[in-house]
Coordinates of C-alpha atoms in Angstrom, one line a residue:
M224 CA -7.3 -11.3 0.9
R225 CA -5.4 -9.8 -2.0
Y226 CA -5.2 -6.3 -0.4
R227 CA -2.7 -7.8 2.1
D228 CA -0.3 -8.8 -0.6
P229 CA 2.6 -6.3 -0.8
D230 CA 3.5 -7.5 -4.2
L231 CA 0.4 -6.0 -5.7
S232 CA 0.2 -2.4 -6.9
V233 CA -1.5 0.2 -4.7
E234 CA -4.4 0.5 -7.1
E235 CA -4.9 -3.3 -7.1
R236 CA -4.9 -3.4 -3.3
V237 CA -7.4 -0.5 -3.1
A238 CA -9.6 -2.2 -5.7
D239 CA -9.7 -5.4 -3.7
L240 CA -10.3 -3.8 -0.2
L241 CA -12.9 -1.2 -1.1
P242 CA -15.7 -3.6 -2.1
R243 CA -15.2 -5.6 1.1
M244 CA -16.0 -2.6 3.3
T245 CA -19.3 -1.9 4.9
L246 CA -20.8 1.6 4.7
E247 CA -20.0 2.0 8.4
E248 CA -16.4 1.1 7.8
K249 CA -16.2 3.6 4.9
A250 CA -17.7 6.3 7.0
G251 CA -15.1 5.7 9.7
L252 CA -12.3 6.5 7.3
M253 CA -13.8 9.9 6.6
F254 CA -13.1 11.3 10.1
H255 CA -9.8 12.6 11.5
T256 CA -9.9 13.7 15.1
L257 CA -7.9 14.1 18.3
A258 CA -6.3 11.3 20.2
V259 CA -4.6 11.5 23.6
I260 CA -2.2 9.1 25.2
G261 CA -4.2 8.0 28.3
D262 CA -7.5 9.4 29.3
Y263 CA -9.0 12.6 27.8
P264 CA -8.9 15.7 30.0
D265 CA -12.1 16.5 32.0
G266 CA -14.5 18.5 29.8
A267 CA -13.0 17.3 26.5
H268 CA -16.2 15.2 25.7
F269 CA -14.6 12.8 23.3
P270 CA -15.5 9.1 23.0
S271 CA -12.8 6.7 24.0
L272 CA -10.3 5.5 21.4
E273 CA -11.8 2.0 21.9
E274 CA -15.2 3.3 20.8
M275 CA -13.7 5.3 17.9
V276 CA -11.7 2.4 16.6
G277 CA -13.8 -0.6 17.5
E278 CA -17.3 0.8 17.0
R279 CA -17.0 3.9 14.8
H280 CA -14.3 2.2 12.6
M281 CA -12.1 5.4 12.7
N282 CA -8.4 5.1 11.9
H283 CA -7.1 8.6 11.5
F284 CA -6.0 10.4 14.6
N285 CA -4.2 13.6 15.5
L286 CA -1.9 13.1 18.5
Y287 CA -2.3 15.6 21.2
G288 CA 0.1 16.3 24.0
T289 CA 3.8 16.0 24.7
H290 CA 5.3 12.7 25.7
A291 CA 8.6 10.8 25.7
A292 CA 9.5 9.2 22.3
G293 CA 9.4 5.7 23.6
D294 CA 6.0 6.2 25.2
I295 CA 4.5 7.6 22.0
A296 CA 6.0 4.6 20.0
R297 CA 4.6 2.1 22.5
W298 CA 1.2 3.7 22.6
H299 CA 1.2 3.8 18.8
N300 CA 1.9 0.1 18.6
L301 CA -0.9 -0.7 21.0
L302 CA -3.3 1.4 18.9
Q303 CA -2.1 -0.4 15.7
E304 CA -2.7 -3.8 17.4
R305 CA -6.3 -2.7 18.2
A306 CA -6.8 -1.6 14.6
R307 CA -5.4 -4.9 13.3
A308 CA -7.9 -6.8 15.4
T309 CA -10.9 -5.1 13.6
R310 CA -12.7 -7.1 10.8
L311 CA -10.5 -5.8 8.0
G312 CA -7.4 -4.8 10.0
I313 CA -7.1 -1.3 8.4
P314 CA -4.2 0.4 10.1
V315 CA -4.3 3.7 11.9
T316 CA -2.7 6.8 10.3
L317 CA -1.3 9.0 13.1
S318 CA -0.9 12.7 12.5
T319 CA 0.3 15.8 14.4
D320 CA 0.3 19.5 14.4
P321 CA 3.8 21.0 14.3
R322 CA 5.9 20.1 17.3
H323 CA 9.5 21.1 16.5
A324 CA 9.7 24.7 17.6
F325 CA 9.9 27.1 20.5
T326 CA 6.2 27.9 19.8
Q327 CA 4.4 31.0 21.0
S328 CA 0.9 29.6 20.0
A329 CA -0.2 26.6 22.0
A330 CA -3.5 26.7 20.0
A331 CA -1.8 25.9 16.7
S332 CA 1.1 23.6 17.5
M333 CA 2.6 21.3 20.2
R334 CA 5.5 21.9 22.5
A335 CA 8.6 20.2 21.2
G336 CA 9.2 18.0 24.2
A337 CA 11.4 15.1 23.2
F338 CA 11.8 16.3 19.6
S339 CA 14.5 18.6 18.3
Q340 CA 13.8 22.3 18.7
W341 CA 14.1 24.7 15.8
P342 CA 12.8 28.2 15.2
E343 CA 9.3 28.7 14.1
P344 CA 8.7 28.6 10.3
L345 CA 9.1 32.4 10.4
G346 CA 12.6 31.8 11.5
L347 CA 13.3 29.3 8.7
A348 CA 12.0 32.0 6.4
A349 CA 14.3 34.6 8.0
I350 CA 17.2 32.3 7.1
G351 CA 15.8 31.8 3.7
D352 CA 17.9 28.8 2.8
A353 CA 16.0 26.1 0.9
A354 CA 18.6 23.5 1.7
L355 CA 18.3 24.1 5.4
V356 CA 14.5 23.9 5.2
R357 CA 14.9 20.6 3.3
R358 CA 17.2 19.3 6.0
H359 CA 14.9 20.5 8.8
A360 CA 11.9 18.7 7.2
D361 CA 14.0 15.5 6.7
I362 CA 14.8 15.5 10.4
V363 CA 11.1 16.1 11.2
R364 CA 10.4 13.1 8.9
R365 CA 12.9 10.8 10.7
E366 CA 11.6 11.8 14.2
Y367 CA 8.0 11.5 13.3
C368 CA 8.4 8.1 11.6
A369 CA 10.4 6.8 14.6
V370 CA 7.3 7.2 16.8
G371 CA 4.7 6.3 14.2
I372 CA 3.5 9.7 13.0
R373 CA 3.0 9.6 9.3
V374 CA 1.0 12.7 8.5
A375 CA 2.2 16.3 9.2
L376 CA -0.7 18.8 9.7
H377 CA 1.7 21.3 8.2
P378 CA 3.3 23.2 6.5
Q379 CA 1.2 26.3 6.8
I380 CA 1.7 28.3 3.6
D381 CA -0.7 31.2 4.1
L382 CA 0.8 34.5 3.2
A383 CA 1.1 36.9 6.2
T384 CA -0.4 39.9 4.5
E385 CA -2.6 41.0 7.4
P386 CA -0.1 41.8 10.2
R387 CA -2.6 41.5 13.1
W388 CA -3.5 37.9 12.3
S389 CA -2.7 35.5 15.2
R390 CA -1.5 32.6 13.0
I391 CA 1.5 34.3 11.4
S392 CA 4.1 32.4 13.4
G393 CA 3.4 29.2 11.6
T394 CA 3.9 30.7 8.1
F395 CA 6.9 31.5 6.0
G396 CA 6.0 35.2 6.1
E397 CA 4.4 37.5 3.6
D398 CA 6.3 36.9 0.4
A399 CA 4.8 34.5 -2.1
A400 CA 8.0 33.7 -4.0
L401 CA 9.9 32.8 -0.8
T402 CA 7.0 30.8 0.6
S403 CA 6.8 28.8 -2.7
T404 CA 10.5 28.1 -2.7
L405 CA 10.5 26.9 0.9
V406 CA 7.3 24.8 0.7
T407 CA 8.9 22.9 -2.2
A408 CA 12.0 22.1 -0.1
Y409 CA 9.8 21.3 2.9
L410 CA 7.8 18.7 1.0
E411 CA 10.9 17.2 -0.4
G412 CA 12.3 16.7 3.1
L413 CA 9.1 15.2 4.5
R414 CA 8.9 12.8 1.5
G415 CA 12.5 11.6 1.9
G416 CA 12.8 10.8 -1.7
P417 CA 11.4 11.5 -5.2
H418 CA 8.0 10.0 -4.3
L419 CA 5.8 9.5 -1.3
G420 CA 6.5 6.0 0.1
P421 CA 6.9 3.8 3.2
R422 CA 9.6 6.0 4.7
S423 CA 7.7 9.3 4.0
V424 CA 5.6 11.6 6.1
A425 CA 2.6 12.9 4.1
A426 CA 2.1 16.7 4.4
M427 CA -1.3 18.3 4.7
V428 CA -0.6 21.7 3.4
K429 CA -2.8 24.5 4.7
H430 CA -4.9 26.6 4.7
F431 CA -6.3 26.6 1.2
P432 CA -6.8 29.0 -0.6
G433 CA -4.7 31.0 1.7
G434 CA -5.8 32.1 5.2
G435 CA -3.9 35.4 5.5
P436 CA -6.4 38.0 4.3
Q437 CA -8.5 38.1 7.5
K438 CA -10.7 41.1 8.0
A439 CA -9.2 43.3 10.7
G440 CA -6.7 40.4 11.4
L441 CA -9.4 38.5 13.4
D442 CA -9.1 34.7 13.3
P443 CA -11.9 32.5 12.0
H444 CA -11.6 30.0 14.9
Y445 CA -14.2 32.5 16.2
A446 CA -17.3 34.0 14.6
D447 CA -16.1 37.6 14.7
G448 CA -13.2 36.6 12.5
R449 CA -15.1 34.5 9.9
E450 CA -14.6 36.9 7.0
Q451 CA -11.8 36.7 4.5
V452 CA -11.6 39.8 2.3
Y453 CA -9.8 40.9 -0.8
P454 CA -10.0 44.7 -1.2
G455 CA -6.8 44.6 -3.2
G456 CA -8.0 42.0 -5.6
R457 CA -5.2 39.5 -4.7
F458 CA -7.2 36.3 -4.3
D459 CA -5.0 34.5 -6.9
H460 CA -1.8 35.9 -5.4
H461 CA -2.5 33.8 -2.3
L462 CA -2.8 30.7 -4.4
E463 CA 0.8 30.9 -5.5
P464 CA 2.3 28.8 -2.7
F465 CA -0.4 26.2 -3.2
R466 CA 0.4 25.9 -6.9
A467 CA 4.0 25.3 -5.8
A468 CA 3.0 22.7 -3.2
L469 CA 0.9 20.8 -5.7
A470 CA 3.7 20.9 -8.3
A471 CA 6.0 19.6 -5.6
G472 CA 3.7 16.6 -5.0
A473 CA 1.5 17.5 -2.0
T474 CA -1.0 14.7 -1.5
Q475 CA -3.2 16.3 1.2
V476 CA -4.8 19.8 1.6
M477 CA -6.7 21.5 4.4
P478 CA -9.1 24.4 3.6
Y479 CA -9.4 27.1 6.3
Y480 CA -12.4 28.1 8.4
G481 CA -12.9 31.5 6.8
M482 CA -15.5 32.5 4.3
P483 CA -14.7 34.6 1.3
V484 CA -16.5 37.9 1.2
G485 CA -16.8 40.1 -1.9
T486 CA -15.6 37.4 -4.4
D487 CA -17.3 35.2 -7.0
Y488 CA -17.4 32.3 -4.5
E489 CA -20.2 31.4 -2.2
E490 CA -20.0 33.2 1.1
V491 CA -19.6 30.1 3.2
G492 CA -16.6 28.6 5.0
F493 CA -14.0 27.2 2.6
G494 CA -14.6 23.6 3.9
F495 CA -18.2 23.9 2.8
N496 CA -17.4 25.7 -0.4
R497 CA -17.9 23.6 -3.6
G498 CA -16.6 26.4 -5.8
V499 CA -13.3 26.5 -3.9
V500 CA -12.8 22.8 -3.1
T501 CA -14.1 21.2 -6.3
G502 CA -14.1 24.1 -8.8
L503 CA -10.8 25.6 -7.9
L504 CA -8.7 23.0 -6.2
R505 CA -9.8 19.8 -7.9
E506 CA -10.8 21.0 -11.4
R507 CA -8.8 24.2 -12.0
L508 CA -5.6 23.1 -10.2
G509 CA -6.0 19.4 -10.9
F510 CA -5.7 18.1 -7.4
D511 CA -6.8 14.5 -6.8
G512 CA -5.5 14.0 -3.3
I513 CA -7.1 14.1 0.1
V514 CA -9.0 17.2 1.3
C515 CA -9.5 17.3 5.0
T516 CA -11.5 20.1 6.6
D517 CA -10.1 22.1 9.5
W518 CA -11.4 21.0 12.9
T519 CA -15.0 20.9 14.1
L520 CA -17.1 22.4 11.3
V521 CA -20.1 20.2 12.1
T522 CA -20.8 19.9 15.8
D523 CA -20.6 22.1 18.9
R524 CA -18.4 21.0 21.7
V525 CA -16.9 21.7 25.0
V526 CA -13.1 22.2 25.2
F527 CA -11.5 22.2 28.6
G528 CA -14.8 23.3 30.1
E529 CA -15.6 26.0 27.6
A530 CA -18.4 25.9 25.0
V531 CA -17.0 26.1 21.4
P532 CA -19.6 26.3 18.7
A533 CA -19.0 24.6 15.3
R534 CA -17.1 26.8 12.9
A535 CA -20.0 26.5 10.4
W536 CA -19.5 30.0 9.0
G537 CA -22.2 30.9 6.6
V538 CA -24.2 27.7 7.3
E539 CA -24.9 28.2 11.0
H540 CA -28.6 27.6 10.3
L541 CA -28.0 24.1 8.9
S542 CA -28.3 21.0 11.1
P543 CA -25.1 18.9 11.7
A544 CA -26.3 16.4 9.1
E545 CA -26.9 19.2 6.6
R546 CA -23.4 20.6 7.3
A547 CA -21.8 17.2 6.8
L548 CA -23.7 16.9 3.5
K549 CA -22.5 20.3 2.3
I550 CA -18.9 19.3 3.2
I551 CA -19.2 16.1 1.2
E552 CA -20.8 17.9 -1.7
A553 CA -18.1 20.5 -1.7
G554 CA -15.6 17.7 -2.5
A555 CA -13.9 17.1 0.9
D556 CA -12.8 13.6 1.9
Q557 CA -12.4 13.9 5.7
L558 CA -14.2 15.8 8.4
G559 CA -11.5 17.1 10.8
G560 CA -11.9 17.1 14.5
E561 CA -15.2 15.2 14.3
H562 CA -16.4 11.7 15.3
C563 CA -20.0 11.8 14.2
T564 CA -19.7 8.9 11.7
E565 CA -23.4 8.1 12.0
L566 CA -24.2 11.3 10.1
V567 CA -22.5 10.0 6.9
V568 CA -24.1 6.6 7.3
E569 CA -27.5 8.2 7.6
L570 CA -26.9 10.5 4.6
V571 CA -26.3 7.5 2.4
R572 CA -29.1 5.4 3.9
S573 CA -31.6 8.2 3.3
G574 CA -30.4 8.6 -0.3
R575 CA -29.1 12.2 0.1
V576 CA -25.5 11.0 -0.8
G577 CA -24.7 8.2 -3.2
E578 CA -22.3 5.5 -1.9
D579 CA -20.3 6.0 -5.1
R580 CA -19.4 9.5 -3.8
I581 CA -18.3 8.0 -0.5
D582 CA -16.2 5.5 -2.4
A583 CA -14.4 8.3 -4.2
S584 CA -13.1 9.7 -0.8
V585 CA -12.4 6.3 0.7
R586 CA -10.4 5.3 -2.4
R587 CA -8.1 8.3 -1.9
L588 CA -7.7 7.6 1.8
L589 CA -6.9 3.9 1.3
R590 CA -4.5 4.8 -1.5
E591 CA -2.5 7.0 1.0
K592 CA -2.4 4.3 3.6
F593 CA -1.1 1.7 1.2
T594 CA 1.5 4.2 -0.3
L595 CA 2.8 5.0 3.2
G596 CA 3.3 1.2 3.8
L597 CA 1.0 1.1 6.8
F598 CA -0.6 -2.2 5.9
D599 CA 2.8 -3.9 5.6
H600 CA 4.8 -2.2 8.4
P601 CA 2.4 -0.7 10.9
Y602 CA 4.6 -1.0 14.0
V603 CA 7.7 1.0 15.2
D604 CA 10.6 0.2 17.5
P605 CA 10.3 2.1 20.8
D606 CA 14.0 1.6 21.6
A607 CA 15.0 3.0 18.2
A608 CA 12.6 5.9 18.8
E609 CA 14.4 6.8 22.0
E610 CA 17.7 6.9 20.1
I611 CA 16.4 8.8 17.1
V612 CA 14.1 11.5 18.5
G613 CA 15.9 14.5 19.8
N614 CA 19.4 13.0 19.4
A615 CA 22.4 15.2 19.9
V616 CA 23.0 15.8 16.2
Y617 CA 19.4 16.9 15.5
R618 CA 19.3 19.1 18.6
A619 CA 22.5 20.8 17.6
E620 CA 21.2 21.6 14.1
G621 CA 18.0 23.0 15.6
A622 CA 20.0 25.1 18.1
E623 CA 22.2 26.5 15.3
A624 CA 19.1 27.4 13.2
Q625 CA 17.7 29.3 16.2
R626 CA 20.8 31.4 16.3
A627 CA 21.1 31.9 12.5
A628 CA 17.5 33.0 12.3
A629 CA 18.1 36.0 14.6
T630 CA 17.7 39.2 12.7
L631 CA 19.8 42.3 13.7
L632 CA 17.7 45.3 12.9
K633 CA 19.9 47.9 14.6
G634 CA 23.4 47.6 15.8
P635 CA 26.1 47.1 16.5
L636 CA 25.8 44.4 19.2
P637 CA 28.2 44.6 22.2
T638 CA 31.3 42.5 21.4
G639 CA 33.0 43.2 24.7
G640 CA 33.5 45.8 27.3
A641 CA 30.3 45.3 29.3
S642 CA 31.1 43.8 32.7
K643 CA 27.8 44.3 34.5
V644 CA 24.6 43.4 32.7
Y645 CA 21.0 43.9 33.8
A646 CA 18.7 41.3 32.2
E647 CA 15.0 41.3 32.0
G648 CA 12.8 38.7 30.4
L649 CA 15.7 36.1 30.5
A650 CA 16.1 33.2 32.8
A651 CA 19.7 32.2 31.8
D652 CA 22.7 32.6 34.1
L653 CA 24.7 35.5 32.7
A654 CA 27.9 34.2 34.3
S655 CA 28.1 31.6 31.5
W656 CA 28.8 34.5 29.1
G657 CA 31.5 36.0 31.2
V658 CA 29.6 38.9 32.6
E659 CA 28.2 39.8 36.0
A660 CA 24.5 40.1 36.6
A661 CA 23.5 43.5 37.9
G662 CA 20.6 43.8 40.2
S663 CA 19.2 47.0 38.8
P664 CA 19.6 49.2 35.6
G665 CA 21.5 51.8 37.7
A666 CA 24.2 49.2 38.6
A667 CA 24.7 48.1 35.0
D668 CA 26.7 49.3 32.1
L669 CA 24.5 47.3 29.7
A670 CA 21.0 45.9 29.7
V671 CA 19.4 43.1 27.7
L672 CA 15.7 43.2 27.5
R673 CA 13.7 40.3 26.0
L674 CA 10.2 41.1 24.9
D675 CA 7.2 39.2 23.5
A676 CA 5.6 41.0 20.6
P677 CA 2.5 43.0 21.8
Y678 CA -0.9 41.4 21.5
E679 CA -4.4 41.8 23.0
R680 CA -5.6 39.0 25.3
R681 CA -9.0 37.8 24.4
S682 CA -11.6 36.5 26.9
G683 CA -11.8 32.8 27.6
W684 CA -9.1 30.3 28.2
Y685 CA -9.0 28.8 24.7
E686 CA -9.5 32.1 22.9
S687 CA -6.7 33.6 24.9
L688 CA -4.2 31.2 23.3
F689 CA -4.5 33.2 20.0
R690 CA -2.2 36.2 20.1
G691 CA -3.9 38.8 17.9
G692 CA -5.2 42.4 18.1
R693 CA -3.1 45.5 18.2
L694 CA 0.6 45.4 17.4
D695 CA 1.8 48.2 19.7
F696 CA 2.5 48.2 23.4
P697 CA 0.0 49.8 25.8
A698 CA 1.1 53.3 26.8
E699 CA 2.0 52.2 30.4
R700 CA 4.1 49.3 29.3
L701 CA 5.8 51.3 26.6
A702 CA 6.7 53.9 29.2
E703 CA 8.3 51.3 31.3
I704 CA 10.4 50.0 28.4
L705 CA 11.5 53.4 27.3
A706 CA 12.5 54.3 30.9
L707 CA 14.9 51.3 30.9
L708 CA 16.3 52.2 27.4
D709 CA 16.9 55.8 28.6
A710 CA 18.6 54.6 31.9
V711 CA 21.2 52.3 30.4
P712 CA 22.3 51.3 26.9
T713 CA 20.0 48.3 26.1
V714 CA 19.9 45.5 23.6
V715 CA 16.3 44.8 22.9
V716 CA 15.5 41.3 21.7
I717 CA 11.9 40.9 20.5
D718 CA 10.1 37.6 19.8
L719 CA 8.2 38.3 16.6
D720 CA 5.4 35.8 16.2
R721 CA 3.9 38.5 14.0
P722 CA 4.9 42.0 13.1
A723 CA 5.1 44.7 15.9
V724 CA 4.8 48.5 15.9
I725 CA 7.8 49.6 17.9
P726 CA 9.2 52.9 16.4
E727 CA 10.1 54.4 19.8
I728 CA 11.8 51.3 21.0
A729 CA 13.8 51.0 17.7
E730 CA 14.9 54.6 18.0
R731 CA 16.1 54.4 21.6
A732 CA 17.5 50.9 21.8
A733 CA 21.3 50.6 21.6
A734 CA 20.7 47.5 19.4
L735 CA 17.5 45.6 18.2
V736 CA 17.3 41.9 17.5
A737 CA 14.3 40.0 16.2
V738 CA 13.9 36.3 17.0
Y739 CA 11.3 33.8 15.9
G740 CA 11.3 31.0 18.5
A741 CA 14.7 30.8 20.3
G742 CA 15.9 29.7 23.7
D743 CA 17.7 32.1 26.1
D744 CA 21.0 30.4 25.3
A745 CA 20.6 31.1 21.6
V746 CA 19.6 34.7 22.3
L747 CA 22.6 35.4 24.5
D748 CA 25.0 33.7 22.2
V749 CA 23.8 36.2 19.5
V750 CA 23.9 39.2 21.9
F751 CA 27.4 38.5 23.1
G752 CA 28.9 37.6 19.8
R753 CA 29.2 33.8 20.1
A754 CA 26.8 33.3 17.2
T755 CA 26.2 35.4 14.1
P756 CA 22.6 36.5 13.3
R757 CA 21.9 35.8 9.6
G758 CA 18.2 36.4 9.5
R759 CA 16.2 38.8 7.3
L760 CA 12.8 40.1 8.2
P761 CA 10.1 37.8 6.6
F762 CA 7.6 40.6 6.7
Q763 CA 7.6 44.4 7.0
L764 CA 7.5 46.1 10.4
P765 CA 4.9 48.8 10.1
R766 CA 5.6 52.3 11.5
S767 CA 2.2 52.9 13.1
M768 CA -1.2 51.3 14.0
A769 CA -2.9 53.8 11.8
E770 CA -1.0 52.4 8.8
V771 CA -1.9 48.9 9.8
E772 CA -5.6 49.7 10.1
A773 CA -5.7 51.5 6.8
G774 CA -4.0 48.6 5.0
R775 CA -5.7 46.0 2.7
P776 CA -5.5 42.5 4.3
D777 CA -4.7 40.7 1.0
V778 CA -1.9 43.0 -0.2
P779 CA 1.7 42.1 0.7
Q780 CA 4.4 44.6 1.6
E781 CA 2.0 47.5 1.2
S782 CA 3.7 50.2 3.3
T783 CA 5.7 52.7 1.3
D784 CA 7.5 53.8 4.5
P785 CA 7.8 50.8 6.9
L786 CA 9.9 51.0 10.0
F787 CA 11.9 48.1 8.7
P788 CA 11.2 46.7 5.2
F789 CA 10.8 43.0 4.2
G790 CA 14.3 41.5 4.0
A791 CA 15.9 43.9 6.5
G792 CA 18.8 42.6 8.5
L793 CA 22.3 43.8 9.2

């Protein structure tokens, strides 16, 4: 079989393999869904991996959960052995959501676990150093490759122009120029060289054409947030980071769930939107790589016991088969989060989709597998994975970045003199920083208060994972915070997974520090002068909720009088 010959070109190998494939095998390539090491949790309602690989011919999986590096590597090898035993031996491509940060949003990324821990992408943006971002992505590449992960379902290069949106923590902030610079560096680091190859991790940049302009900041994981709006006429502005990513060699793109409202495009979700996927991305921007939809656009499902409808915004009235047809006609190559391969088979058998259209997608998907070297070197070394993943050097670099990303908004910080410190929201032992822990504010000469940014909890377990809604603290909680600030000089450290409305806190705090995913040790090193905060705000901090509510979701840096401007930092 010529496609197994590593001396042939990628195009020659694809040309040999594609005609050998049955329609069912081709359909299997067009699905990219969740995989769990071990059994699926109760209520997940996924078929077994054996069924997906052996019967449905699927070979793209998104690894869910946190495990030891060696365990991931061994499981990956077993999965590759099962794939190798299929008729054509097409290897598995393993992907992952981000898993290298102190994440606030369990719905959008994985806990770091064994991997090195860095700030969230917002923190990398706060540092603003392209060389550091390139190094970070290179470490991500090395750790992913060690366990067999070859596709990153990131970076997320949406512009954070609607401050209430719950997905801001995974972005590089609201500035298009900064995001464009950093995504270029990020892709270079994941690639590990001038071109994608056997030692690379492919990046699936998202969420095309920019997921930031959400109406009222609501997220389109749910029907009430399905509308993306452009009252400021900035649709093309949100394309700028994607133009940079494509110029930097991105080979995979994920459209978002949202549907454009009030534009020239059809008012259906971007994954169903031919004008966006084919007309804009493929024809206008010249992209010939893989387009994978966001998860579960076709079928309803139950997630951890909760009913989750398909995110079929604008096409809710269509059947699952009709939704799949619209996705394929839009120009997408893969259906994310789905395993309904029989729908694609039936669409072709019934004559509603030509097999040549399926071949176009399969050709792109096979090309990527060959380019990544998966046919030639599908296995990894579990012992090496244990040594590489989360090693001391990588952890130290991640820890330093957490400290550097901290943004001093009001100072100065205490550099000495405080002997008794009251701490709230911190679990670290203060004695390690040479101070005595005070049991109450009245017994202290300094307080350190660590806060999460405000958010509104939504109903339902899964929905509650998305931190959205108002940006100010409820009156009762604000009163508690201000009482502490009035009782003792207080350093306030606030975790900004999105902007916050905190004018009273900023006025009455002795010092104010913003962090974007940092451990308590990193926070206290900054507070007590062992580390220097170098971060700059990657977005404006608004002065009031009235200002936020009056803003236009697609317009960056819109406030003329923010509490703190973009780029603030002492």
